[in-house]
């Protein structure tokens, strides 16, 4: 007599029979990525015992040993020159990348999932933002980059658990010397001749997930955005795809060799490159979620019939420098502000910061290129308080057209070029159409004064502000 089949077992059987080839394997891989193992990894890597994992230093060396042990425990084959190690010398230091791989069915191509495991050690090497006060203090580097290192270990664990045997070789790379100038990843690409890297995923600072995961590089290969979307379907992460590329981490030596790259990132913060970058401030579950995303993408990329075709991305160096400055100064939301400003100015991410500056100069008083250029948009250079009657000036931008005309904070602008100003929006509309010298009548300390604002003469009629938002 047949036993009555249990519904759960039957469902599992049906899933196994009906799922497209590879699906069930991927599910097993995803399930193998656990918050607990991520926590164990970051707690060890960012512990004081590893002394900030300085490259060439005792703590960095110990971290490398530990990683090799983890890879061996996972049963992954070594892919270094000396077992799991790929030793090299740079800047007078002996360093080691740690490499393991899952062999592919076909030779000649690889997918590389990498993270740098070094950090600033005891703060003696360059890079600490605590400067002299940071000397001798452990820079734990929990986010930078115990988080990415732990994530790559999870991706490796997932590949093993999945039992996938992908078309392309999958390399799990732990780079040394990143903080000294991308030394380990540069050494890797210089050695990896005779093999095409179909995709490089760089995990650097993925430990502070808040709302969305920023992802750089989705536009550096024609299939990457699609793979990201597919891998993210069961995960439901909010992805913020950025178009620019910056030489600020280990994806760069690959990108320079025209390899499509992806770099998930959870943002800079005021603990960046400081001894306060500690495990307690990590979102450990977030690291696990990002590792699942990377496993999904890597599995698709490793098995796809056709590799992604490389495409160049706009240079994002300017933004990166500013965002680092923000982290140093502890100014929150700087990047967001900058993006908002770009949007307002109509300056795309692909255009350099110089262009942002130019547009700003145009708008804050028509100096610089704006006086000659066709794109000039008249701007008085005042901050206005809400509500009428007239438009009350809260602040006057130094060097602006308003300042040169003699407009002062506290003035209430009541007439502009002969027309009555009912409220701030009314003034904005009038300013938008201004050209040449314009009489501006203001109420000042109970009386009235008339000043003359000189707008660029050849400016075309511009579009008025739609919503009257202020930038600063
Ligand atoms: Zn760093």
XYZ file of C-alpha atoms and ligand atoms in Angstrom:
473
model
C 0.000 0.000 0.000
C 1.226 3.452 -0.827
C 1.791 5.880 1.965
C -0.278 9.000 1.663
C 2.123 11.635 0.288
C 2.753 14.547 2.608
C 1.784 17.845 0.962
C 5.134 19.516 1.721
C 7.132 16.688 0.176
C 4.873 16.697 -2.840
C 5.317 20.458 -3.241
C 9.092 20.111 -3.043
C 8.993 17.379 -5.684
C 6.870 19.533 -7.951
C 9.246 22.500 -7.545
C 12.199 20.272 -8.395
C 10.450 18.895 -11.482
C 9.038 22.152 -12.768
C 11.825 24.608 -11.927
C 14.013 25.600 -14.868
C 17.451 23.990 -14.790
C 19.716 25.734 -12.299
C 16.940 27.413 -10.308
C 16.879 24.949 -7.436
C 20.686 25.146 -7.207
C 20.576 28.908 -6.972
C 17.982 28.665 -4.215
C 20.281 26.365 -2.231
C 23.100 28.875 -2.670
C 20.961 31.774 -1.492
C 19.860 29.790 1.555
C 23.489 29.094 2.486
C 24.189 32.803 2.999
C 23.485 33.408 6.663
C 23.567 36.457 8.843
C 25.309 34.436 11.605
C 28.293 33.528 9.450
C 28.580 37.113 8.207
C 28.647 38.258 11.818
C 31.307 35.724 12.763
C 33.478 36.864 9.834
C 33.234 40.599 10.488
C 33.765 40.127 14.212
C 36.961 38.247 13.578
C 38.304 40.412 10.770
C 37.558 43.685 12.555
C 38.718 42.473 15.965
C 41.486 44.340 17.764
C 43.521 41.117 17.554
C 43.989 41.693 13.808
C 45.261 45.219 14.491
C 43.447 46.840 11.597
C 44.810 44.426 8.955
C 47.624 46.702 7.788
C 49.156 45.418 4.546
C 52.596 43.995 5.188
C 51.939 44.138 8.937
C 51.340 41.363 11.454
C 47.555 41.824 11.546
C 47.250 41.839 7.770
C 49.292 38.662 7.596
C 47.091 36.981 10.208
C 43.967 38.023 8.300
C 45.358 36.389 5.159
C 46.040 33.156 7.038
C 42.507 33.159 8.411
C 40.998 33.681 4.962
C 43.010 30.811 3.480
C 41.718 28.623 6.313
C 38.129 29.614 5.578
C 38.514 28.806 1.895
C 40.065 25.436 2.702
C 37.201 24.674 5.089
C 34.736 25.422 2.285
C 36.603 22.903 0.143
C 37.433 25.425 -2.560
C 40.478 24.833 -4.738
C 43.421 27.206 -4.217
C 44.112 29.610 -7.099
C 47.241 31.401 -5.935
C 50.901 30.850 -6.835
C 51.594 29.447 -3.393
C 48.435 27.561 -2.456
C 45.801 30.161 -1.732
C 48.397 32.938 -1.624
C 49.557 35.207 -4.402
C 52.524 36.991 -2.814
C 53.946 40.220 -4.214
C 56.147 43.066 -3.141
C 55.177 46.698 -3.424
C 56.187 49.923 -1.692
C 58.802 47.970 0.235
C 56.175 45.703 1.793
C 55.524 42.009 1.313
C 51.846 41.497 0.658
C 49.591 38.646 -0.391
C 46.356 38.298 -2.278
C 44.327 35.269 -1.209
C 42.717 33.393 -4.104
C 40.427 30.406 -4.522
C 38.277 29.284 -7.417
C 35.532 27.073 -8.700
C 36.752 25.603 -12.007
C 34.554 26.286 -15.039
C 33.291 23.850 -17.658
C 35.006 25.831 -20.401
C 38.487 27.374 -20.240
C 39.503 30.901 -21.142
C 37.073 33.068 -19.181
C 36.497 33.905 -15.537
C 34.147 35.811 -13.275
C 36.013 37.459 -10.389
C 34.331 38.310 -7.086
C 36.729 40.344 -5.017
C 37.163 42.409 -1.880
C 40.182 43.991 -0.270
C 40.899 42.610 3.170
C 43.580 45.084 4.192
C 42.848 48.270 6.064
C 44.834 51.014 7.784
C 46.381 48.922 10.534
C 47.421 51.011 13.487
C 47.043 54.223 11.556
C 50.737 54.662 10.734
C 50.238 54.161 7.045
C 48.700 56.969 5.050
C 44.928 57.156 4.888
C 43.671 57.657 8.419
C 41.341 60.613 8.631
C 42.138 60.887 12.307
C 45.576 62.065 11.138
C 48.134 62.287 13.929
C 45.600 61.430 16.615
C 44.960 58.112 14.845
C 48.567 56.938 15.166
C 48.902 53.782 17.195
C 45.164 53.181 17.345
C 43.569 50.107 15.797
C 41.606 51.037 12.696
C 39.212 48.092 12.782
C 37.796 48.767 9.332
C 34.543 46.930 9.981
C 32.812 48.527 7.019
C 36.088 49.133 5.129
C 36.409 46.330 4.363
C 35.586 43.491 6.727
C 32.063 43.879 5.311
C 33.066 43.175 1.699
C 35.507 40.448 2.719
C 32.756 38.676 4.669
C 30.390 39.091 1.721
C 32.832 37.442 -0.719
C 33.232 34.548 1.718
C 29.435 34.195 1.723
C 29.298 34.210 -2.072
C 31.929 31.465 -2.060
C 29.891 29.520 0.478
C 26.801 29.915 -1.707
C 28.564 28.623 -4.822
C 29.732 25.561 -2.916
C 26.267 24.905 -1.463
C 24.607 25.357 -4.842
C 26.694 22.641 -6.470
C 26.677 24.793 -9.618
C 29.266 23.949 -12.229
C 29.280 27.114 -14.253
C 30.554 27.606 -17.764
C 33.201 30.095 -16.627
C 35.684 29.779 -13.784
C 34.613 31.720 -10.691
C 37.475 33.311 -8.748
C 37.103 34.441 -5.144
C 39.757 37.094 -4.642
C 40.819 38.790 -1.421
C 43.095 41.684 -2.299
C 45.877 43.110 -0.173
C 47.274 46.650 -0.358
C 44.099 48.354 -1.556
C 44.429 51.159 0.940
C 47.978 51.845 -0.290
C 46.788 52.305 -3.861
C 44.964 49.267 -5.316
C 48.212 47.270 -5.164
C 46.757 43.762 -4.854
C 44.141 44.107 -7.567
C 46.698 45.735 -9.876
C 49.075 42.831 -9.300
C 46.245 40.376 -9.976
C 45.302 41.839 -13.367
C 48.955 42.096 -14.379
C 49.386 38.372 -13.679
C 46.088 37.223 -15.150
C 47.157 37.180 -18.759
C 45.698 34.624 -21.121
C 42.318 34.652 -19.436
C 39.471 37.006 -20.170
C 37.590 38.325 -17.146
C 33.939 38.383 -18.172
C 32.804 40.267 -15.068
C 34.408 41.610 -11.916
C 32.278 42.259 -8.836
C 34.014 44.423 -6.258
C 32.670 44.442 -2.717
C 34.078 47.396 -0.825
C 32.117 48.981 2.026
C 28.800 47.189 1.981
C 28.229 47.235 5.728
C 26.026 50.267 6.233
C 22.906 49.449 4.264
C 20.210 51.991 4.986
C 17.478 52.472 2.400
C 19.027 51.515 -0.929
C 22.137 49.753 -2.219
C 24.129 52.026 -4.485
C 25.501 50.048 -7.432
C 28.225 51.413 -9.653
C 29.029 49.925 -13.037
C 25.694 48.529 -14.227
C 26.307 50.445 -17.454
C 29.813 49.018 -18.018
C 28.406 45.861 -19.613
C 25.312 45.518 -21.771
C 23.724 42.715 -19.757
C 24.534 43.769 -16.221
C 21.386 45.734 -15.448
C 19.266 42.795 -16.579
C 21.230 40.352 -14.431
C 20.945 42.654 -11.443
C 17.211 42.860 -11.919
C 16.859 39.102 -12.243
C 19.062 38.371 -9.237
C 17.213 40.941 -7.186
C 13.746 39.590 -7.956
C 13.602 37.175 -4.995
C 15.462 39.661 -2.755
C 13.579 42.907 -3.253
C 16.506 45.213 -2.498
C 16.173 48.830 -3.487
C 18.954 49.434 -6.019
C 20.290 52.855 -6.858
C 22.237 52.422 -10.105
C 24.945 55.007 -10.743
C 26.501 55.660 -14.104
C 29.908 57.039 -13.164
C 33.184 55.176 -12.594
C 35.868 56.256 -10.165
C 39.392 54.917 -9.555
C 38.690 54.524 -5.848
C 38.744 50.762 -5.333
C 39.731 47.370 -6.767
C 37.286 47.390 -9.667
C 39.432 50.051 -11.314
C 42.395 47.978 -12.625
C 39.821 45.624 -14.175
C 37.724 48.410 -15.650
C 40.873 49.924 -17.163
C 41.359 46.633 -19.007
C 37.841 46.946 -20.382
C 36.275 44.423 -18.020
C 32.618 45.046 -17.112
C 32.502 45.709 -13.364
C 29.900 46.003 -10.644
C 30.451 47.663 -7.309
C 27.695 47.601 -4.709
C 28.236 50.234 -2.047
C 26.342 51.370 1.033
C 27.806 54.842 1.287
C 30.431 56.900 3.080
C 29.978 57.988 6.665
C 31.755 59.948 9.348
C 33.508 56.800 10.651
C 35.143 56.282 7.265
C 38.914 55.697 7.698
C 38.669 56.363 11.415
C 39.123 54.084 14.435
C 35.343 54.379 14.956
C 34.558 52.161 11.925
C 33.531 49.276 14.196
C 31.297 46.188 14.005
C 28.633 47.669 16.284
C 27.774 50.153 13.543
C 27.308 47.552 10.807
C 24.066 46.354 9.325
C 25.041 42.677 9.295
C 21.803 41.503 7.730
C 22.355 44.058 4.987
C 25.732 42.478 4.180
C 24.037 39.081 3.824
C 21.412 40.547 1.496
C 24.046 42.175 -0.698
C 26.024 38.909 -0.771
C 22.871 37.139 -2.034
C 22.506 39.724 -4.776
C 26.139 39.225 -5.825
C 25.829 35.463 -5.773
C 22.774 35.705 -8.027
C 24.493 38.015 -10.503
C 27.736 36.006 -10.457
C 25.860 32.759 -11.080
C 24.100 34.297 -14.094
C 27.307 35.864 -15.437
C 29.316 32.687 -14.930
C 26.855 30.539 -16.830
C 25.565 32.895 -19.532
C 26.210 31.763 -23.065
C 27.371 35.243 -24.077
C 29.416 37.436 -21.781
C 28.454 41.070 -21.277
C 29.941 43.500 -23.790
C 32.054 46.200 -22.176
C 31.050 49.858 -22.348
C 32.804 52.931 -20.983
C 31.201 54.927 -18.186
C 31.457 58.644 -17.362
C 34.203 59.730 -14.977
C 32.934 60.206 -11.451
C 36.197 61.261 -9.814
C 34.964 64.737 -8.913
C 31.969 63.423 -7.012
C 34.060 60.809 -5.245
C 36.527 63.417 -4.037
C 33.690 65.575 -2.763
C 31.994 62.655 -1.055
C 35.257 61.809 0.675
C 35.538 65.412 1.731
C 32.043 65.150 3.120
C 33.042 62.086 5.121
C 36.121 63.888 6.442
C 34.162 66.930 7.476
C 31.239 64.956 8.788
C 28.750 66.742 6.537
C 25.754 64.475 6.053
C 23.841 64.077 2.815
C 26.411 65.939 0.753
C 26.150 63.522 -2.153
C 22.397 63.818 -2.174
C 22.634 67.598 -2.160
C 25.092 67.493 -5.021
C 22.803 65.271 -7.081
C 19.905 67.569 -6.389
C 22.011 70.509 -7.452
C 23.004 68.750 -10.671
C 19.378 68.069 -11.407
C 18.451 71.687 -10.802
C 21.270 72.931 -12.984
C 20.604 70.416 -15.722
C 24.185 69.124 -15.500
C 24.292 65.355 -16.030
C 26.385 62.912 -14.006
C 28.607 62.476 -17.038
C 29.661 66.116 -17.011
C 32.482 67.138 -14.707
C 32.146 69.230 -11.568
C 33.707 72.102 -13.465
C 30.478 72.294 -15.432
C 28.500 72.447 -12.181
C 30.677 75.347 -11.119
C 30.161 77.094 -14.450
C 26.403 76.764 -14.249
C 26.435 78.025 -10.694
C 28.439 81.071 -11.703
C 26.007 81.682 -14.536
C 23.085 81.567 -12.200
C 24.581 83.512 -9.315
C 25.016 86.715 -11.182
C 25.905 86.053 -14.788
C 29.655 86.215 -14.375
C 32.207 83.939 -15.926
C 31.222 82.026 -19.003
C 27.553 82.838 -18.466
C 27.978 86.403 -19.683
C 28.984 85.175 -23.094
C 27.525 81.716 -23.277
C 24.133 80.989 -24.754
C 23.078 78.919 -21.722
C 23.009 81.831 -19.272
C 19.879 82.003 -17.166
C 19.351 85.287 -15.341
C 19.762 85.043 -11.623
C 19.570 87.816 -9.111
C 21.487 85.954 -6.414
C 19.146 86.329 -3.462
C 17.485 83.916 -1.057
C 13.843 84.822 -0.583
C 11.481 84.313 2.301
C 8.120 82.758 1.557
C 4.941 84.792 1.069
C 4.082 88.264 -0.171
C 3.443 91.063 -0.460
C 6.559 91.585 -2.545
C 9.584 89.354 -2.052
C 11.560 89.710 1.158
C 15.297 89.134 0.795
C 16.710 86.829 3.415
C 20.280 86.669 2.129
C 22.328 88.058 -0.739
C 24.873 85.807 -2.433
C 28.377 87.304 -2.302
C 29.530 88.409 -5.717
C 26.050 88.127 -7.186
C 24.278 90.543 -9.429
C 22.045 91.545 -6.507
C 25.000 92.372 -4.298
C 26.609 94.474 -6.980
C 23.318 96.312 -7.478
C 23.123 97.084 -3.762
C 20.255 94.813 -2.719
C 20.538 94.082 1.021
C 19.236 91.396 3.338
C 15.952 92.580 4.826
C 14.916 94.465 1.672
C 11.440 93.764 0.357
C 11.433 93.854 -3.451
C 8.136 95.414 -4.542
C 8.730 96.322 -8.198
C 10.998 94.802 -10.805
C 11.563 96.429 -14.183
C 8.386 98.463 -13.722
C 6.197 95.465 -12.915
C 4.631 94.900 -9.523
C 6.084 92.012 -7.506
C 3.289 90.205 -5.706
C 5.271 87.372 -4.102
C 8.595 85.480 -4.403
C 7.320 83.339 -7.279
C 6.254 86.451 -9.123
C 9.742 87.875 -8.730
C 11.324 84.636 -9.937
C 9.219 84.742 -13.068
C 10.225 88.343 -13.730
C 13.918 87.641 -13.110
C 13.757 84.707 -15.480
C 12.869 87.051 -18.321
C 15.318 89.822 -17.392
C 18.014 91.178 -19.684
C 20.153 94.303 -19.591
C 19.821 96.896 -16.804
C 16.659 96.512 -14.723
C 15.327 98.865 -12.037
C 14.543 97.131 -8.798
C 12.414 98.956 -6.240
C 12.736 97.852 -2.638
C 11.155 98.726 0.704
C 13.919 99.354 3.166
C 13.463 100.488 6.784
C 10.077 102.031 6.131
C 11.218 103.876 3.006
C 11.741 102.952 -0.621
C 14.903 102.694 -2.690
C 15.592 101.947 -6.327
C 18.682 100.052 -7.390
C 19.755 98.877 -10.824
C 20.586 95.230 -11.471
C 22.588 94.629 -14.621
C 21.620 91.358 -16.269
C 23.511 89.859 -19.181
C 22.252 91.547 -22.299
C 22.318 88.679 -24.757
C 20.707 86.065 -22.545
C 17.835 84.238 -24.213
C 14.450 84.164 -22.504
C 14.857 81.401 -19.970
C 12.482 79.043 -18.207
C 11.264 80.221 -14.819
C 11.688 78.080 -11.751
C 8.839 75.638 -11.471
C 8.684 75.176 -7.746
C 10.716 77.931 -6.197
C 12.873 75.519 -4.163
C 16.085 76.852 -2.757
C 19.397 75.090 -3.207
C 21.272 76.062 -0.125
Zn 39.389 52.284 2.617
